Short mmCIF file of C-alpha atoms and ligand atoms in Angstrom, two decimals:
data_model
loop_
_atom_site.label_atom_id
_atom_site.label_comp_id
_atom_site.label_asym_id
_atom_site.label_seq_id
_atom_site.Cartn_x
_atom_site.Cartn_y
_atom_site.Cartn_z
CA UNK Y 1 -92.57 1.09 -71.00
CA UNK Y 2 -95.88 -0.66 -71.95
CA UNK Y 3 -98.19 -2.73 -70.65
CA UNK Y 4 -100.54 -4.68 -71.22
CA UNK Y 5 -104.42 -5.47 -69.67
CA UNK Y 6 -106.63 -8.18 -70.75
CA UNK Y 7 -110.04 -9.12 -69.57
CA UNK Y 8 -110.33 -12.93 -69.75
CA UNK Y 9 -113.50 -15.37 -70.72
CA UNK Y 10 -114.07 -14.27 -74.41
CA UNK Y 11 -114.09 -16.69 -76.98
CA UNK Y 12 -112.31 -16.19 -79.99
CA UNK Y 13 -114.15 -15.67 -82.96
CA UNK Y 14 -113.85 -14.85 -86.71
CA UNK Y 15 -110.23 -14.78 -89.17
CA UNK Y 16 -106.90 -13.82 -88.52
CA UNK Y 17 -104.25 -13.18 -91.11
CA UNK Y 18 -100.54 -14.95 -90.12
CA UNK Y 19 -97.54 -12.18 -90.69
CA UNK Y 20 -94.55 -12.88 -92.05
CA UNK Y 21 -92.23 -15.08 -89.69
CA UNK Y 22 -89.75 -13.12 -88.11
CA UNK Y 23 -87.24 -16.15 -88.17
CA UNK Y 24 -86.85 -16.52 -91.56
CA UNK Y 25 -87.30 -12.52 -92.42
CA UNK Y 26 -84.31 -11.95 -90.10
CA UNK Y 27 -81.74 -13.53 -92.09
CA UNK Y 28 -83.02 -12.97 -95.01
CA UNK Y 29 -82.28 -9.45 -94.85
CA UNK Y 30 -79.09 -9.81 -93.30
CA UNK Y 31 -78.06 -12.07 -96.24
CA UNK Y 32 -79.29 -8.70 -98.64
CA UNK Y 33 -75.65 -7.97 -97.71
CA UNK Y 34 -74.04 -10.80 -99.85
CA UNK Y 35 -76.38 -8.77 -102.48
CA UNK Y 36 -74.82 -5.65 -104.40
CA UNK Y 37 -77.99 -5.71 -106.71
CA UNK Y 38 -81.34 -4.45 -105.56
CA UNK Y 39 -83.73 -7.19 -103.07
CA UNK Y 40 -87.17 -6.14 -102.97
CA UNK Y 41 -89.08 -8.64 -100.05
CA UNK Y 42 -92.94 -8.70 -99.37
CA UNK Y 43 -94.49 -10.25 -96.00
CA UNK Y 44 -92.15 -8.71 -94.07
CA UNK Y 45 -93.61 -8.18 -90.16
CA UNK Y 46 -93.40 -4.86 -88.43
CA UNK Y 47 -91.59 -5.72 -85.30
CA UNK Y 48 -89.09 -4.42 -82.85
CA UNK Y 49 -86.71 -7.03 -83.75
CA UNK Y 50 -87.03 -5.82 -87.80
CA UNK Y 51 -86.48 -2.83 -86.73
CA UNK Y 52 -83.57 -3.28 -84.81
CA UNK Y 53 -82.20 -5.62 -87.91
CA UNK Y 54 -82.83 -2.25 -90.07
CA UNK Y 55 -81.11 -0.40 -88.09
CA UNK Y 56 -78.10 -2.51 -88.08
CA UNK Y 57 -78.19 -2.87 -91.96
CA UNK Y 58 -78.14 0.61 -91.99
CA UNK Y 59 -75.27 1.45 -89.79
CA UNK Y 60 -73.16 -1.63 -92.03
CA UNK Y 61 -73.60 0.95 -94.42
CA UNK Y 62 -76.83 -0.85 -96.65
CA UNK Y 63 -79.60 1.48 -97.83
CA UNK Y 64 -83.31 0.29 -96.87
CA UNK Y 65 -86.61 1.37 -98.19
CA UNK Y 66 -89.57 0.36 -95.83
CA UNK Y 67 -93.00 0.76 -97.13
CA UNK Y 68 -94.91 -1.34 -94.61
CA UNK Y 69 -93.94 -5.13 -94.76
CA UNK Y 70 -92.33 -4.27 -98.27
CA UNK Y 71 -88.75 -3.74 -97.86
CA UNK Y 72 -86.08 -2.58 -100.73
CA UNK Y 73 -82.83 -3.01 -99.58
CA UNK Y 74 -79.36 -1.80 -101.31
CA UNK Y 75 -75.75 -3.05 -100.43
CA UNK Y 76 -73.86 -2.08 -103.28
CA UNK Y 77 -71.74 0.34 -101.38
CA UNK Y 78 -68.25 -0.90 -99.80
CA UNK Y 79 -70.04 -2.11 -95.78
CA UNK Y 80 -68.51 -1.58 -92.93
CA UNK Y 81 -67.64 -4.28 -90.92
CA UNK Y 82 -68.70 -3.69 -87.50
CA UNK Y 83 -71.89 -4.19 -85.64
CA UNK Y 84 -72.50 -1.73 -82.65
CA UNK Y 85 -73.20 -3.52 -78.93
CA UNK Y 86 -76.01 -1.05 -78.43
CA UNK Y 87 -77.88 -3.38 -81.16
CA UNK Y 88 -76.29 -6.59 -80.36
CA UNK Y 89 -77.55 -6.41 -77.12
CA UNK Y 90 -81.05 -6.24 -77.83
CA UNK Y 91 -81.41 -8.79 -80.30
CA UNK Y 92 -79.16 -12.10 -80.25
CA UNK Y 93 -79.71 -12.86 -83.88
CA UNK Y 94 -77.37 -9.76 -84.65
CA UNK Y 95 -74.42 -12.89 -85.11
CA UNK Y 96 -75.72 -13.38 -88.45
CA UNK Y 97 -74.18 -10.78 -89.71
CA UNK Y 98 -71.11 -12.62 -89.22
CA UNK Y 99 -71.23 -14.80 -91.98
CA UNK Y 100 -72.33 -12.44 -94.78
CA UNK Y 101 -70.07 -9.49 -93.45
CA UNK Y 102 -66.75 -12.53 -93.72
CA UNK Y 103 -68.15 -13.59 -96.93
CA UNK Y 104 -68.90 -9.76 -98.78
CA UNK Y 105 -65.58 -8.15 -97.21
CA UNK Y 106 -63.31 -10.63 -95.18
CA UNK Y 107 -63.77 -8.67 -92.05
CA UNK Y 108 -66.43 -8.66 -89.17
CA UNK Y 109 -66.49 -7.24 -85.86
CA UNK Y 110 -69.81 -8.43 -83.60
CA UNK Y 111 -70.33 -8.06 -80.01
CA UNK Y 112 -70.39 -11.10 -78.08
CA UNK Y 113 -73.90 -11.71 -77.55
CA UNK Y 114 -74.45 -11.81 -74.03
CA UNK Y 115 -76.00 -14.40 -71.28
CA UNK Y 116 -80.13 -14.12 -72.29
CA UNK Y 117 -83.29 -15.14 -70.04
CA UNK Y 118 -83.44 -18.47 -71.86
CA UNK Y 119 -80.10 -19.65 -71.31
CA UNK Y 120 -76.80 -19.17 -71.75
CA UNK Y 121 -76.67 -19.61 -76.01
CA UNK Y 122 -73.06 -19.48 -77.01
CA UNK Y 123 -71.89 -19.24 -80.82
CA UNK Y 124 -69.31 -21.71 -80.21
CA UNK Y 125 -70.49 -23.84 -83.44
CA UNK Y 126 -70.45 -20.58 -85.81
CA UNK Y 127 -67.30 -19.97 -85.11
CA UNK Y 128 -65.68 -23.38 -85.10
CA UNK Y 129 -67.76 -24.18 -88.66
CA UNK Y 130 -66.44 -20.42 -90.22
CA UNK Y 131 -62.86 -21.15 -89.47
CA UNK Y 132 -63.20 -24.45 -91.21
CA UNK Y 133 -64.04 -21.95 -93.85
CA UNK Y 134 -61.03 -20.32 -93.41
CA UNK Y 135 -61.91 -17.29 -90.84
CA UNK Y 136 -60.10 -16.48 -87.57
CA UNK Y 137 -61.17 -15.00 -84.98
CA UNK Y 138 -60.35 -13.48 -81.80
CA UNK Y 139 -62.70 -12.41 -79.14
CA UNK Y 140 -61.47 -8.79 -77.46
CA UNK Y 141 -63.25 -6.21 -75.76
CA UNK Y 142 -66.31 -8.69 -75.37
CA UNK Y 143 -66.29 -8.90 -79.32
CA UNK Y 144 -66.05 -11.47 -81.68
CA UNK Y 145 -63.50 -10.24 -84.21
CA UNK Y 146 -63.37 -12.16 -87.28
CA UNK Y 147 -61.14 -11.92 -90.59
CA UNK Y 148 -60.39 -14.00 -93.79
CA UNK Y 149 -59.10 -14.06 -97.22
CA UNK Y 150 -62.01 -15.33 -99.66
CA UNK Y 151 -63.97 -17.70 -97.87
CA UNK Y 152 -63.26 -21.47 -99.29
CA UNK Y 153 -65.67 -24.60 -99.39
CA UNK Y 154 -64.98 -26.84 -96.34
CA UNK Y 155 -67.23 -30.08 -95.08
CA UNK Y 156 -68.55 -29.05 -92.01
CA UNK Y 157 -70.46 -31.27 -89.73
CA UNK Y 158 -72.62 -29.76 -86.74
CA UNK Y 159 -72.37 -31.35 -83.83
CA UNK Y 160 -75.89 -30.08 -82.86
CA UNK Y 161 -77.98 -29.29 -85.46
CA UNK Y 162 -78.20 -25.35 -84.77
CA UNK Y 163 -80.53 -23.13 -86.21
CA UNK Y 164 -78.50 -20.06 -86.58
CA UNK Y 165 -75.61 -22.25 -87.24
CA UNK Y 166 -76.64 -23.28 -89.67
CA UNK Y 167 -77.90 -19.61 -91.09
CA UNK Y 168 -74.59 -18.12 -90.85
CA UNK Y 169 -72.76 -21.19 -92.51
CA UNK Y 170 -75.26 -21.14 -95.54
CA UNK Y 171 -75.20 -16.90 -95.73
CA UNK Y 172 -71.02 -17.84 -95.26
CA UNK Y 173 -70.79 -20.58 -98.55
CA UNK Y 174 -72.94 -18.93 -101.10
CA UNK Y 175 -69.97 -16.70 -102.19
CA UNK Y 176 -67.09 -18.84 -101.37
CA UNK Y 177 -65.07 -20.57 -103.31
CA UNK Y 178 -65.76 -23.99 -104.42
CA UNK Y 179 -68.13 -26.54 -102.48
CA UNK Y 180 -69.21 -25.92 -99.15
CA UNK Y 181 -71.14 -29.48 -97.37
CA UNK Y 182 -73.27 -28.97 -94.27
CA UNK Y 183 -74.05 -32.16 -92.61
CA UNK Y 184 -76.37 -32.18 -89.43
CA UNK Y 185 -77.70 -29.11 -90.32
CA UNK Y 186 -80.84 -27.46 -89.15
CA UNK Y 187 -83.79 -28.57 -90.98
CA UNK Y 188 -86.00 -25.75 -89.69
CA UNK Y 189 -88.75 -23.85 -92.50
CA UNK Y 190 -86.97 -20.69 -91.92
CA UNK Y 191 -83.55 -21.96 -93.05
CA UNK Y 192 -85.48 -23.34 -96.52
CA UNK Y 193 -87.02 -20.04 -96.97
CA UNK Y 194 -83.49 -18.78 -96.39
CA UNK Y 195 -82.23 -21.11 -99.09
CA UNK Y 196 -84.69 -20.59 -100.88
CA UNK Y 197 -84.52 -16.83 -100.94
CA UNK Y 198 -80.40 -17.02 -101.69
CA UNK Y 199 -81.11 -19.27 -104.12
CA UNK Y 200 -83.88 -16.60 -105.95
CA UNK Y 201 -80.68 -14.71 -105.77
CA UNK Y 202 -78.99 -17.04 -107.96
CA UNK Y 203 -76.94 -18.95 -105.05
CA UNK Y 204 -76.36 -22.63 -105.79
CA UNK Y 205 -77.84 -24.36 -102.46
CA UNK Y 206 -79.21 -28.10 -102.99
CA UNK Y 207 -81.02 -29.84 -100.05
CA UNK Y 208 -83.29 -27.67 -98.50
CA UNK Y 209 -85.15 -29.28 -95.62
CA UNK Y 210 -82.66 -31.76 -95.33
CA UNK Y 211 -79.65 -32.72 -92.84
CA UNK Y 212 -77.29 -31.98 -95.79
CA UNK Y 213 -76.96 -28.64 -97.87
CA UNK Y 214 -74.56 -28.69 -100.38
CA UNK Y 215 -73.74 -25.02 -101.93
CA UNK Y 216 -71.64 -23.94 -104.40
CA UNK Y 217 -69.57 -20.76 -104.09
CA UNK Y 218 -70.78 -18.68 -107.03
CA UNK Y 219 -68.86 -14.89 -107.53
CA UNK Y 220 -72.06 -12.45 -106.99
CA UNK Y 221 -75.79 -12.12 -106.45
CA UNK Y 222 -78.40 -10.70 -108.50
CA UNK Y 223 -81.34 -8.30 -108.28
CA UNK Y 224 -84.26 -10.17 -106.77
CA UNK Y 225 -87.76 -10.17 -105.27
CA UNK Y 226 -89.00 -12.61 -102.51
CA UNK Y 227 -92.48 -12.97 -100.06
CA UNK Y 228 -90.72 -14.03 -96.79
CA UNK Y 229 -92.73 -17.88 -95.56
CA UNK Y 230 -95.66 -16.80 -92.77
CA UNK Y 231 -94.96 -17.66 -89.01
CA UNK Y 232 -95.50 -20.80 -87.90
CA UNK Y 233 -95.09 -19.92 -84.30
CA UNK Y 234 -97.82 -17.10 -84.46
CA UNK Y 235 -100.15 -19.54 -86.38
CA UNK Y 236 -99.56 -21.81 -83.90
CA UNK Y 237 -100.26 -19.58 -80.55
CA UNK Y 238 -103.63 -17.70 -82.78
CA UNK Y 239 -104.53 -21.55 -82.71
CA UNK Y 240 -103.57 -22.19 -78.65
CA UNK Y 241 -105.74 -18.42 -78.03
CA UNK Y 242 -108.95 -20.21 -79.86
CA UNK Y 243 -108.17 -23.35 -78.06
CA UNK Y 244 -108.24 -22.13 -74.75
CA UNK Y 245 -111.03 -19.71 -74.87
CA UNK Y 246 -113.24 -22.40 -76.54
CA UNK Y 247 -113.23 -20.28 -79.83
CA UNK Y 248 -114.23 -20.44 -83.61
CA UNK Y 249 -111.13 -19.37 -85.64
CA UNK Y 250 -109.54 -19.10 -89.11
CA UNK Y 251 -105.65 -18.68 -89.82
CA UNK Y 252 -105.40 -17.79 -93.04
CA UNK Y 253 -102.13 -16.96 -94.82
CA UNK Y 254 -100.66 -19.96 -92.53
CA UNK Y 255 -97.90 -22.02 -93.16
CA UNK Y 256 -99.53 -25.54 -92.72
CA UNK Y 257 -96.73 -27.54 -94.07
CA UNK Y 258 -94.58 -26.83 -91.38
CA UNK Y 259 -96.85 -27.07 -88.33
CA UNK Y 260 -97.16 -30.62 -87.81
CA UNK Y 261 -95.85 -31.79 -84.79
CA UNK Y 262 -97.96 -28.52 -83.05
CA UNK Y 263 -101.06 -29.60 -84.86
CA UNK Y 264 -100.55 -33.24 -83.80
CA UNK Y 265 -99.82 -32.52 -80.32
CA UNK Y 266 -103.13 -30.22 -80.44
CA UNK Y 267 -105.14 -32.85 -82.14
CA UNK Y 268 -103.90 -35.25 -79.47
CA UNK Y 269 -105.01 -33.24 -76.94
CA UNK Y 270 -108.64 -33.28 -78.37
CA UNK Y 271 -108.73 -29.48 -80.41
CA UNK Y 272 -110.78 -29.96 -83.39
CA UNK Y 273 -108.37 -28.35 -86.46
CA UNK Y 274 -109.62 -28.51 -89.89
CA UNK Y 275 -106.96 -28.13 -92.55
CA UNK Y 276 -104.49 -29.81 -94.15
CA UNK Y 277 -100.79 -29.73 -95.51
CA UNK Y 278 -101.61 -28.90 -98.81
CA UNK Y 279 -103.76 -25.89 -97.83
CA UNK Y 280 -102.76 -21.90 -96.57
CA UNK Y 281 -105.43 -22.02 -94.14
CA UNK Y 282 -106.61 -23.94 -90.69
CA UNK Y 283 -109.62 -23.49 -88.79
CA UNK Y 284 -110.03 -24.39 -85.12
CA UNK Y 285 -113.90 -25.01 -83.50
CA UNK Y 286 -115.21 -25.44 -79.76
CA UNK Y 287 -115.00 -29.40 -79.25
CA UNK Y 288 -115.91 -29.76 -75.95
CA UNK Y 289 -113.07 -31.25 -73.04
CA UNK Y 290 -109.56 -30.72 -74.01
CA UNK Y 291 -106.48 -32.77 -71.36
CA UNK Y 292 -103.05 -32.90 -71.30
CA UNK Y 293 -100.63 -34.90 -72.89
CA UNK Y 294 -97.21 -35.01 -73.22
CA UNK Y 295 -94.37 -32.91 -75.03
CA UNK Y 296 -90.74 -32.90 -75.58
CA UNK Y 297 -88.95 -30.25 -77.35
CA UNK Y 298 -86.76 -31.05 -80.46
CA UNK Y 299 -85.05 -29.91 -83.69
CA UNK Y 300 -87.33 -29.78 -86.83
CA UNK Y 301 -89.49 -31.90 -87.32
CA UNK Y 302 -89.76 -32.56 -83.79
CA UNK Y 303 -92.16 -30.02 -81.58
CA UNK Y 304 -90.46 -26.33 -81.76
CA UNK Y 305 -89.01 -25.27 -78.12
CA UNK Y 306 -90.76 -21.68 -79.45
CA UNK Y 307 -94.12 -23.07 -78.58
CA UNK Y 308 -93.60 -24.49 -75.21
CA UNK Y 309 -94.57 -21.88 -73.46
CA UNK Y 310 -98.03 -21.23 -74.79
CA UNK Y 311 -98.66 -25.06 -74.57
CA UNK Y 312 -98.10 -24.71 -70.81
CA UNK Y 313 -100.58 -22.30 -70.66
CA UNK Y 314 -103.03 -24.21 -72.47
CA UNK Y 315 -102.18 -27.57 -69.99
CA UNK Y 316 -102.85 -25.54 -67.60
CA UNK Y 317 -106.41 -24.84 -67.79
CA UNK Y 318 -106.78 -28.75 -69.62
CA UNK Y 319 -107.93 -31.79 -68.00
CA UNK Y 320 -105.16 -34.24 -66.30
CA UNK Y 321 -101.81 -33.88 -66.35
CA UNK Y 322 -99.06 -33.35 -68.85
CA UNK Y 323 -94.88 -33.45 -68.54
CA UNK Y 324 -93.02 -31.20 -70.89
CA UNK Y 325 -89.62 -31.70 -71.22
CA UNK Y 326 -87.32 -28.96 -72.70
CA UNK Y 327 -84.33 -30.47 -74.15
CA UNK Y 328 -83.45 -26.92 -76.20
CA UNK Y 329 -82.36 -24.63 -74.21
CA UNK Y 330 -81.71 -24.18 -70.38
CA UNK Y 331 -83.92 -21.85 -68.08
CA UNK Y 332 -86.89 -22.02 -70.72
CA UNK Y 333 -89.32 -22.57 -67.77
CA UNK Y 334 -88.98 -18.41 -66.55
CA UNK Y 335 -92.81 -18.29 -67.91
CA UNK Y 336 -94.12 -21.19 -65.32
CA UNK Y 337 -93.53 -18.83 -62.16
CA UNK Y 338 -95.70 -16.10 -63.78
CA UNK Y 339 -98.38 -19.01 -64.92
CA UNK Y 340 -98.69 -19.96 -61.38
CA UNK Y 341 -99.92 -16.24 -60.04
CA UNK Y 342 -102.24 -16.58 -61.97
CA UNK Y 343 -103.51 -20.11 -60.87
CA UNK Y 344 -101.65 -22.86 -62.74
CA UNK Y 345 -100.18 -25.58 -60.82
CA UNK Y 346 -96.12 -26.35 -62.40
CA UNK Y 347 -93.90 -28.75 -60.72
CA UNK Y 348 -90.31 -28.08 -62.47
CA UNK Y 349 -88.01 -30.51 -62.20
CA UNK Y 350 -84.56 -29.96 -63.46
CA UNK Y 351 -85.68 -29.76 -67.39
CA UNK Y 352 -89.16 -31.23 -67.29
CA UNK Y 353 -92.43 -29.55 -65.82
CA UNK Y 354 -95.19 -31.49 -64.27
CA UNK Y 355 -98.62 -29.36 -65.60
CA UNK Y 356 -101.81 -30.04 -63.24
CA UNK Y 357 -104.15 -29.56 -65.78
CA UNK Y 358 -107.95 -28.11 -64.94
CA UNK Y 359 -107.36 -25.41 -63.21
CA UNK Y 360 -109.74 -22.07 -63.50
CA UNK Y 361 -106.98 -19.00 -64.15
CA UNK Y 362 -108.00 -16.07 -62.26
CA UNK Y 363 -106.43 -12.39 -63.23
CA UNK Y 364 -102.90 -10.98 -61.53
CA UNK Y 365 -100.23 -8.64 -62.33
CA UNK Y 366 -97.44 -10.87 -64.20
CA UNK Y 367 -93.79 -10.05 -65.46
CA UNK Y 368 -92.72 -11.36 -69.16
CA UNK Y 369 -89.34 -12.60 -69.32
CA UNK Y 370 -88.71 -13.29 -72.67
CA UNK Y 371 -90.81 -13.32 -75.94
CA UNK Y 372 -92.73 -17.00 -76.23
CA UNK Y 373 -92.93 -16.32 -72.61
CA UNK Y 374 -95.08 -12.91 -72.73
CA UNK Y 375 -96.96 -14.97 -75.33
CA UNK Y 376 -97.89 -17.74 -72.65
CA UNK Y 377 -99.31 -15.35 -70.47
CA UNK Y 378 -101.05 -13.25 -72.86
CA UNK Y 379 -103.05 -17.10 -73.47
CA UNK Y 380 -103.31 -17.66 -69.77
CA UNK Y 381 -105.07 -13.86 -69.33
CA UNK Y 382 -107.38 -15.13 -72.10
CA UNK Y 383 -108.60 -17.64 -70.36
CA UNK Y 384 -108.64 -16.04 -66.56
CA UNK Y 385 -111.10 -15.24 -65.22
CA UNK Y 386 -110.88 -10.93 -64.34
CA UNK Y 387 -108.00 -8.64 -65.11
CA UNK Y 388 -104.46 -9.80 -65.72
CA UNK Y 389 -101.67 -7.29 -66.36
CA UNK Y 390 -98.91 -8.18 -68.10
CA UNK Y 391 -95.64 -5.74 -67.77
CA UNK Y 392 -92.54 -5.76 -69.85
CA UNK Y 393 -94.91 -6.31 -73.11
CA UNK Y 394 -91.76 -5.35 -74.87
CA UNK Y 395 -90.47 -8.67 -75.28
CA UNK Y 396 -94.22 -9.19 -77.19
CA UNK Y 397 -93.22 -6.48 -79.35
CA UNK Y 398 -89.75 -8.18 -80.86
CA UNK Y 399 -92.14 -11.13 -81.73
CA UNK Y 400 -96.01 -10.88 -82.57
CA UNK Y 401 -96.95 -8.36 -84.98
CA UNK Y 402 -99.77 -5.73 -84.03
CA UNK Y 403 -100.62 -8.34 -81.48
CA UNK Y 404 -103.39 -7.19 -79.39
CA UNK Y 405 -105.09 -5.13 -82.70
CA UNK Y 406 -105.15 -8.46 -83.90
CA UNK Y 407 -106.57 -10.06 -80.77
CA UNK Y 408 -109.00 -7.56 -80.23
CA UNK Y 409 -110.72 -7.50 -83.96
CA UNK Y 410 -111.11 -11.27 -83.03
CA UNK Y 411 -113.43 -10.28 -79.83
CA UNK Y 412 -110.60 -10.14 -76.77
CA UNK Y 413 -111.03 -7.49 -74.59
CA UNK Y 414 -107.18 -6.42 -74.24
CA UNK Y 415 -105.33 -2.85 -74.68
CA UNK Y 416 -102.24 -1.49 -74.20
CA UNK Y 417 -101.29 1.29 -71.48
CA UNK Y 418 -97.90 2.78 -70.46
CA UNK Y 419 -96.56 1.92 -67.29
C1 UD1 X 501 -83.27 -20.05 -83.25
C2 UD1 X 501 -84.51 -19.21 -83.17
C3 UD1 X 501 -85.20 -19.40 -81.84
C4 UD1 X 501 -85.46 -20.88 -81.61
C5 UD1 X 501 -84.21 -21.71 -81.81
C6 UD1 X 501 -84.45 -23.20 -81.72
C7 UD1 X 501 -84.03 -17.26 -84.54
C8 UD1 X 501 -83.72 -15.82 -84.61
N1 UD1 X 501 -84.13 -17.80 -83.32
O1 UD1 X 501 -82.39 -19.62 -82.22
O2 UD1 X 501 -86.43 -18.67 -81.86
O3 UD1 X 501 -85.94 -21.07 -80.29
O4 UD1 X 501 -83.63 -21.43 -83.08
O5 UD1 X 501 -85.43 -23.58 -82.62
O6 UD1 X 501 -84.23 -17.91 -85.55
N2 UD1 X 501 -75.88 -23.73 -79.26
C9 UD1 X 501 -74.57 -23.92 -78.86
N3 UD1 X 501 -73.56 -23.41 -79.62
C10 UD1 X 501 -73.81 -22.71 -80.77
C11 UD1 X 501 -75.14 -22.53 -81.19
C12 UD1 X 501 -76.16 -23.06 -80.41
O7 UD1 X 501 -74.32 -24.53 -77.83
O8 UD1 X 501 -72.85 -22.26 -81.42
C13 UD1 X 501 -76.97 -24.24 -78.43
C14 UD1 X 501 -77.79 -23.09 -77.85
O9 UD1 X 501 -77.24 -22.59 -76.66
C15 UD1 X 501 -79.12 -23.75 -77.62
C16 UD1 X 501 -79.23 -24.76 -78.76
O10 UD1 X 501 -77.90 -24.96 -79.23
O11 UD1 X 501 -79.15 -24.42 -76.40
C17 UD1 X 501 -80.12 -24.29 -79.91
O12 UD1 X 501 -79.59 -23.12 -80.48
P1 UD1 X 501 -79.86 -22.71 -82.00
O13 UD1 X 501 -80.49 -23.84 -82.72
O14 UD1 X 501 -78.59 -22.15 -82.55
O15 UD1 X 501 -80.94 -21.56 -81.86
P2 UD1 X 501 -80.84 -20.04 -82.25
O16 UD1 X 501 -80.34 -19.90 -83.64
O17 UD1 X 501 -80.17 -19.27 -81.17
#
């Protein structure tokens, strides 16, 4: 196992080039599978977690090309229907293969993904929404078992507006029959680059970046090529590393558009960002005293539970105080306990934290616990002063793309070493 040393108290300097977001390529290539015809995608990022989603395509019986983040992907082959624990395990987005293995052959068989650091995440709203669709489903062994004639058009409405709800659902209605309506649904960028992508495919999906999507069932796919969207939530923690090591940096290859609430919250707290909407690029200068404000986790538009973490790391070292309030997930505060070895000062009360801002972070051994998590501390050892060690750097690896090569070409002193 790997981990990872970094040797706080350089700033930041120079370009760094976004990767492909790993919540929109995920789907994405699990909905190859409603494909027969050939998908070639671009901009897709080398991670554990694509590899693991490779993997599983391959063992469903798809054949997949990899030439770095170019991917060619064939399902024209009869797929088999069930998705091994071993993977499941590892990687909770595994459950959207439910909805394009129901949809291309009537028959899926997923482990039930099980209790994870951040809570206990059931699929409770998948599977109420797919047997609206006409599935069934029976849960033995610890699996989700699900079967159906052709899938039919149903009006579904979410109670919550969930994100891989929502996936599934879509992936689910593109080849069913007749008109599927999805009201409350997720409004996150990766779900329009999802659409979009289907919809390059020759799906019928109207609404994109709405709280309604309205698809029409249409028989087959065809052939297609797609560049997966960049990832917002590594744009946005390149710009928390330059904020809090008072650095000069340019994203490029960033996916503006969909970064507003972070970039507010950041301007709020006094970073100078240059960049706008219309524009692929941001760039983030010293600007003196940064101080805390106040954040509260919500559904897109709102500011993205994925970026909490590295927020709290940045409050921590800011001036004054600052409550976040998690209203996501459960147990998304596992980072806070590692922040404070290393000097930050985190009240947590029930879902809300209470950040003591100005403190100076000095270097410890730390534990990540889950993936935005390892990403806070990586931040925090940024700014500490001496050597902070970060083990499990695995959970890094399902997330940020050639992380630390990327940190260090910016002028970080961090490596890797095995445990
Ligand atoms: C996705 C993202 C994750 C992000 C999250 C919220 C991927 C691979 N993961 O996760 O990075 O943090 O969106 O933006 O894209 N819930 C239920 N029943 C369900 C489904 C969800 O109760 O059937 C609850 C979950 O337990 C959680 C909340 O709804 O508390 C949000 O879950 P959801 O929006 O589905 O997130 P994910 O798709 O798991």
């Amino acid at each position: 196992m790997d981990k990872l040393i970094l040797e706080g108290g350089c700033p930041l300097q120079g370009e760094v080039t976004i990767s492909g977001s790993k919540n929109a390529a995920l789907p994405i290539l699990l909905a190859c599978m409603l494909n027969s015809e050939e998908v070639k995608l671009q901009g897709v990022p080398d991670l554990l977690d694509i590899q693991t989603t490779v993997r599983l395509l391959q063992l469903l019986g798809c054949q997949v090309e990899q030439n770095g983040s170019a991917l060619t992907i064939r399902a024209e082959h009869e797929l088999h229907h069930e998705a091994p624990y071993d993977l499941v395990r590892t990687m909770r987005a595994s459950v959207l293969c439910l909805g394009p293995l129901l949809a291309r052959i009537g028959r899926a068989t997923v482990a039930l993904p099980g209790g994870c650091a951040i809570g206990s995440r059931p699929v409770d709203l998948h599977l109420s929404a797919l047997e609206k669709m006409g599935a069934a489903f029976v849960i033995e062994g610890g699996d989700i078992k699900g079967s159906c004639p052709r899938l039919r058009g149903a009006h579904i409405s979410f109670d919550f507006p969930t994100v891989g709800g929502t996936e599934n659902l879509l992936m689910a209605a593109v080849l069913a029959e007749g008109e599927t309506i999805l009201e409350n649904a997720a409004k996150e960028p990766e779900i329009q680059d999802l659409a979009n992508f289907l919809n390059a495919c020759g799906a019928r999906i109207e609404g994109q970046g709405t709280s309604i999507l309205r698809i029409q069932g249409v028989p087959g796919l065809q052939a297609c090529r797609y560049t997966v969207l960049p990832d917002r939530i590594e744009a946005g923690t390149y710009l928390i590393a330059a904020a809090i090591t008072n650095g000069d940096l340019t994203l490029r290859n960033c996916p503006v558009w969909a970064m507003d609430a972070v970039i507010y919250k950041l301007r709020e707290m006094g970073v100078d960002i240059a960049g706008d909407a219309g524009t692929d690029s941001l760039t983030i200068r010293p600007n003196g005293e940064i101080h805390g404000v106040d954040i509260s986790t919500q559904p897109y538009p709102g500011f993205p539970t994925d970026m909490q973490a590295q927020f709290m790391a940045l409050m921590s070292v800011a001036q004054g105080s600052g409550l976040i309030t998690e209203t996501i997930f459960e147990n998304r505060f596992m980072h806070a306990q590692e922040l404070m070895r290393l000097g930050a000062k985190i009240k947590i009360t029930g879902n809300s934290a209470l950040v003591r801002g100005g403190q100076n972070l000095s270097g410890a051994t730390v534990m990540a616990s889950d993936l935005r998590a390892s990403a806070s501390l990586v931040l925090a050892g940024l700014a500490a002063r001496g050597t902070t060690t970060i083990r499990r750097i695995y959970h890094l690896d399902r997330g940020y793309e050639h992380m630390e090569t990327k940190l260090s070409r910016l002028g970080a002193r961090v490596w890797r070493e095995q445990e």
